[in-house]
Amino acid sequence: MKQEFLIKTGLLMVAIFIIATVWFGFRTIDDQATMIDSLTHKVKRQKDQITLLKANKQQESRQTIQSEDKNIEESVNVFVQSLYQVKKDQLNERREKAKEVLTQDMFQKYFPEAERDEKYQYEHEIGDSTVYTRLQGENGSAIVTFEETMISLANGQKELSKITLEVYLQKEGSKWLVNRFQQLNAEPLN
């Protein structure tokens, strides 16, 4: 009887142990499933945030590029006006504009101090310009086309040309400065 009691008690203990183990196992599985679900939601939220941040960064990059393109275009237009819009008695105004958009070397080359007293034989008027920009990090370039009217001061005769330039720029601080240019074409329109 005592042996039977011990066997029954042992079986009861084993059964309780198995039931407790199964209960704790299911509880652990439930806890892990809840944690997996929570982590899955967290990962999804983080992926959504990453997607949103990437979209915002791309938009900011596009806006920055558009802003830089606009700044390059403005510098090129000032450059064209200061170098090609030549009128009698406007050298100082042209020099001041050029100083803002030319590198020091370019400024010294095209607006030397000796030029202040030169006599002009022609005046040049510039029509609307079209600028096509290309940005390459801290460097940029542009193709610019414009119509130029050259007027002889001796007889008033006019010559109309379409000019195409390639302009190269470098970024210094927040400014785009012209460091060189090349005239690609000068086509008479008369």
GROMACS .gro file of C-alpha atoms in nm:
model
  190
    1MET     CA    1   0.000   0.000   0.000
    2LYS     CA    2   0.279   0.232   0.086
    3GLN     CA    3   0.450   0.139  -0.238
    4GLU     CA    4   0.126   0.195  -0.430
    5PHE     CA    5   0.089   0.534  -0.261
    6LEU     CA    6   0.442   0.630  -0.356
    7ILE     CA    7   0.386   0.523  -0.719
    8LYS     CA    8   0.059   0.720  -0.739
    9THR     CA    9   0.221   1.022  -0.574
   10GLY     CA   10   0.517   0.994  -0.813
   11LEU     CA   11   0.285   0.969  -1.113
   12LEU     CA   12   0.083   1.263  -0.983
   13MET     CA   13   0.404   1.466  -0.942
   14VAL     CA   14   0.520   1.370  -1.293
   15ALA     CA   15   0.177   1.464  -1.432
   16ILE     CA   16   0.183   1.798  -1.244
   17PHE     CA   17   0.537   1.858  -1.372
   18ILE     CA   18   0.433   1.776  -1.732
   19ILE     CA   19   0.121   1.996  -1.704
   20ALA     CA   20   0.328   2.282  -1.555
   21THR     CA   21   0.595   2.242  -1.825
   22VAL     CA   22   0.332   2.240  -2.102
   23TRP     CA   23   0.156   2.540  -1.945
   24PHE     CA   24   0.484   2.735  -1.915
   25GLY     CA   25   0.578   2.627  -2.270
   26PHE     CA   26   0.248   2.756  -2.412
   27ARG     CA   27   0.279   3.071  -2.207
   28THR     CA   28   0.634   3.125  -2.342
   29ILE     CA   29   0.511   3.059  -2.696
   30ASP     CA   30   0.231   3.314  -2.646
   31ASP     CA   31   0.479   3.568  -2.503
   32GLN     CA   32   0.717   3.508  -2.793
   33ALA     CA   33   0.434   3.539  -3.046
   34THR     CA   34   0.330   3.868  -2.884
   35MET     CA   35   0.692   3.988  -2.889
   36ILE     CA   36   0.736   3.880  -3.254
   37ASP     CA   37   0.416   4.065  -3.344
   38SER     CA   38   0.535   4.376  -3.159
   39LEU     CA   39   0.878   4.362  -3.326
   40THR     CA   40   0.719   4.307  -3.668
   41HIS     CA   41   0.509   4.623  -3.620
   42LYS     CA   42   0.816   4.813  -3.498
   43VAL     CA   43   1.020   4.701  -3.801
   44LYS     CA   44   0.735   4.800  -4.036
   45ARG     CA   45   0.714   5.145  -3.870
   46GLN     CA   46   1.090   5.189  -3.902
   47LYS     CA   47   1.084   5.083  -4.269
   48ASP     CA   48   0.803   5.335  -4.330
   49GLN     CA   49   1.011   5.605  -4.156
   50ILE     CA   50   1.317   5.513  -4.365
   51THR     CA   51   1.109   5.530  -4.684
   52LEU     CA   52   0.971   5.871  -4.578
   53LEU     CA   53   1.320   6.000  -4.491
   54LYS     CA   54   1.458   5.879  -4.825
   55ALA     CA   55   1.171   6.049  -5.010
   56ASN     CA   56   1.233   6.372  -4.814
   57LYS     CA   57   1.607   6.353  -4.885
   58GLN     CA   58   1.544   6.301  -5.258
   59GLN     CA   59   1.305   6.598  -5.262
   60GLU     CA   60   1.556   6.813  -5.074
   61SER     CA   61   1.830   6.702  -5.316
   62ARG     CA   62   1.610   6.797  -5.613
   63GLN     CA   63   1.531   7.132  -5.451
   64THR     CA   64   1.900   7.191  -5.376
   65ILE     CA   65   1.994   7.107  -5.734
   66GLN     CA   66   1.720   7.336  -5.866
   67SER     CA   67   1.839   7.611  -5.632
   68GLU     CA   68   2.201   7.562  -5.739
   69ASP     CA   69   2.097   7.558  -6.106
   70LYS     CA   70   1.914   7.887  -6.050
   71ASN     CA   71   2.221   8.037  -5.879
   72ILE     CA   72   2.444   7.924  -6.168
   73GLU     CA   73   2.197   8.071  -6.417
   74GLU     CA   74   2.194   8.405  -6.231
   75SER     CA   75   2.575   8.417  -6.221
   76VAL     CA   76   2.598   8.337  -6.592
   77ASN     CA   77   2.342   8.607  -6.680
   78VAL     CA   78   2.534   8.868  -6.475
   79PHE     CA   79   2.856   8.752  -6.640
   80VAL     CA   80   2.708   8.791  -6.990
   81GLN     CA   81   2.568   9.135  -6.906
   82SER     CA   82   2.893   9.258  -6.753
   83LEU     CA   83   3.120   9.127  -7.027
   84TYR     CA   84   2.907   9.162  -7.341
   85GLN     CA   85   2.671   9.455  -7.264
   86VAL     CA   86   2.922   9.727  -7.350
   87LYS     CA   87   2.797  10.086  -7.339
   88LYS     CA   88   2.991  10.409  -7.336
   89ASP     CA   89   3.039  10.544  -6.982
   90GLN     CA   90   2.918  10.224  -6.808
   91LEU     CA   91   3.251  10.056  -6.736
   92ASN     CA   92   3.228  10.111  -6.360
   93GLU     CA   93   2.882   9.954  -6.344
   94ARG     CA   94   3.003   9.657  -6.551
   95ARG     CA   95   3.311   9.620  -6.329
   96GLU     CA   96   3.099   9.615  -6.013
   97LYS     CA   97   2.869   9.347  -6.157
   98ALA     CA   98   3.164   9.143  -6.285
   99LYS     CA   99   3.340   9.157  -5.949
  100GLU     CA  100   3.046   8.963  -5.799
  101VAL     CA  101   3.055   8.672  -6.049
  102LEU     CA  102   3.415   8.641  -6.175
  103THR     CA  103   3.712   8.479  -6.006
  104GLN     CA  104   3.992   8.723  -5.925
  105ASP     CA  105   4.202   8.603  -6.221
  106MET     CA  106   3.913   8.645  -6.465
  107PHE     CA  107   3.831   8.987  -6.325
  108GLN     CA  108   4.191   9.108  -6.366
  109LYS     CA  109   4.205   8.966  -6.719
  110TYR     CA  110   3.885   9.127  -6.851
  111PHE     CA  111   3.865   9.441  -6.637
  112PRO     CA  112   4.223   9.566  -6.592
  113GLU     CA  113   4.276   9.909  -6.440
  114ALA     CA  114   4.422  10.045  -6.768
  115GLU     CA  115   4.088   9.995  -6.947
  116ARG     CA  116   3.925  10.278  -6.754
  117ASP     CA  117   4.041  10.542  -7.002
  118GLU     CA  118   3.985  10.351  -7.327
  119LYS     CA  119   3.778  10.501  -7.606
  120TYR     CA  120   3.501  10.283  -7.744
  121GLN     CA  121   3.434  10.237  -8.114
  122TYR     CA  122   3.133  10.009  -8.066
  123GLU     CA  123   2.853   9.956  -7.819
  124HIS     CA  124   2.706   9.611  -7.766
  125GLU     CA  125   2.348   9.542  -7.659
  126ILE     CA  126   2.244   9.201  -7.535
  127GLY     CA  127   1.901   9.049  -7.589
  128ASP     CA  128   1.743   8.782  -7.372
  129SER     CA  129   1.972   8.494  -7.293
  130THR     CA  130   1.894   8.126  -7.254
  131VAL     CA  131   2.106   7.931  -7.006
  132TYR     CA  132   2.139   7.552  -6.986
  133THR     CA  133   2.317   7.450  -6.666
  134ARG     CA  134   2.506   7.141  -6.555
  135LEU     CA  135   2.610   7.085  -6.194
  136GLN     CA  136   2.909   6.869  -6.094
  137GLY     CA  137   2.963   6.903  -5.719
  138GLU     CA  138   3.162   7.220  -5.652
  139ASN     CA  139   3.194   7.288  -6.025
  140GLY     CA  140   2.933   7.379  -6.279
  141SER     CA  141   2.904   7.473  -6.639
  142ALA     CA  142   2.649   7.630  -6.864
  143ILE     CA  143   2.577   7.678  -7.229
  144VAL     CA  144   2.434   8.023  -7.288
  145THR     CA  145   2.289   8.170  -7.607
  146PHE     CA  146   2.193   8.531  -7.664
  147GLU     CA  147   2.150   8.787  -7.939
  148GLU     CA  148   2.401   9.069  -7.953
  149THR     CA  149   2.359   9.394  -8.142
  150MET     CA  150   2.686   9.570  -8.217
  151ILE     CA  151   2.647   9.941  -8.296
  152SER     CA  152   2.924  10.145  -8.455
  153LEU     CA  153   2.965  10.473  -8.266
  154ALA     CA  154   3.118  10.630  -8.580
  155ASN     CA  155   2.824  10.575  -8.818
  156GLY     CA  156   2.543  10.408  -8.618
  157GLN     CA  157   2.554  10.090  -8.831
  158LYS     CA  158   2.420   9.781  -8.652
  159GLU     CA  159   2.520   9.417  -8.679
  160LEU     CA  160   2.309   9.147  -8.517
  161SER     CA  161   2.465   8.816  -8.408
  162LYS     CA  162   2.361   8.508  -8.213
  163ILE     CA  163   2.635   8.418  -7.966
  164THR     CA  164   2.682   8.079  -7.797
  165LEU     CA  165   2.919   8.043  -7.503
  166GLU     CA  166   3.024   7.764  -7.274
  167VAL     CA  167   3.084   7.903  -6.926
  168TYR     CA  168   3.266   7.719  -6.645
  169LEU     CA  169   3.202   7.802  -6.281
  170GLN     CA  170   3.332   7.709  -5.939
  171LYS     CA  171   3.154   7.737  -5.609
  172GLU     CA  172   3.312   7.960  -5.347
  173GLY     CA  173   3.103   7.973  -5.034
  174SER     CA  174   2.749   8.023  -5.152
  175LYS     CA  175   2.850   8.200  -5.476
  176TRP     CA  176   2.910   8.055  -5.821
  177LEU     CA  177   3.204   8.232  -5.986
  178VAL     CA  178   3.298   8.215  -6.353
  179ASN     CA  179   3.655   8.088  -6.384
  180ARG     CA  180   3.670   8.054  -6.765
  181PHE     CA  181   3.455   8.057  -7.075
  182GLN     CA  182   3.474   7.973  -7.440
  183GLN     CA  183   3.280   8.125  -7.727
  184LEU     CA  184   3.143   7.834  -7.928
  185ASN     CA  185   2.967   8.023  -8.203
  186ALA     CA  186   2.898   8.374  -8.330
  187GLU     CA  187   2.647   8.360  -8.612
  188PRO     CA  188   2.556   8.680  -8.798
  189LEU     CA  189   2.179   8.737  -8.817
  190ASN     CA  190   2.171   9.026  -9.069
   0.00000   0.00000   0.00000
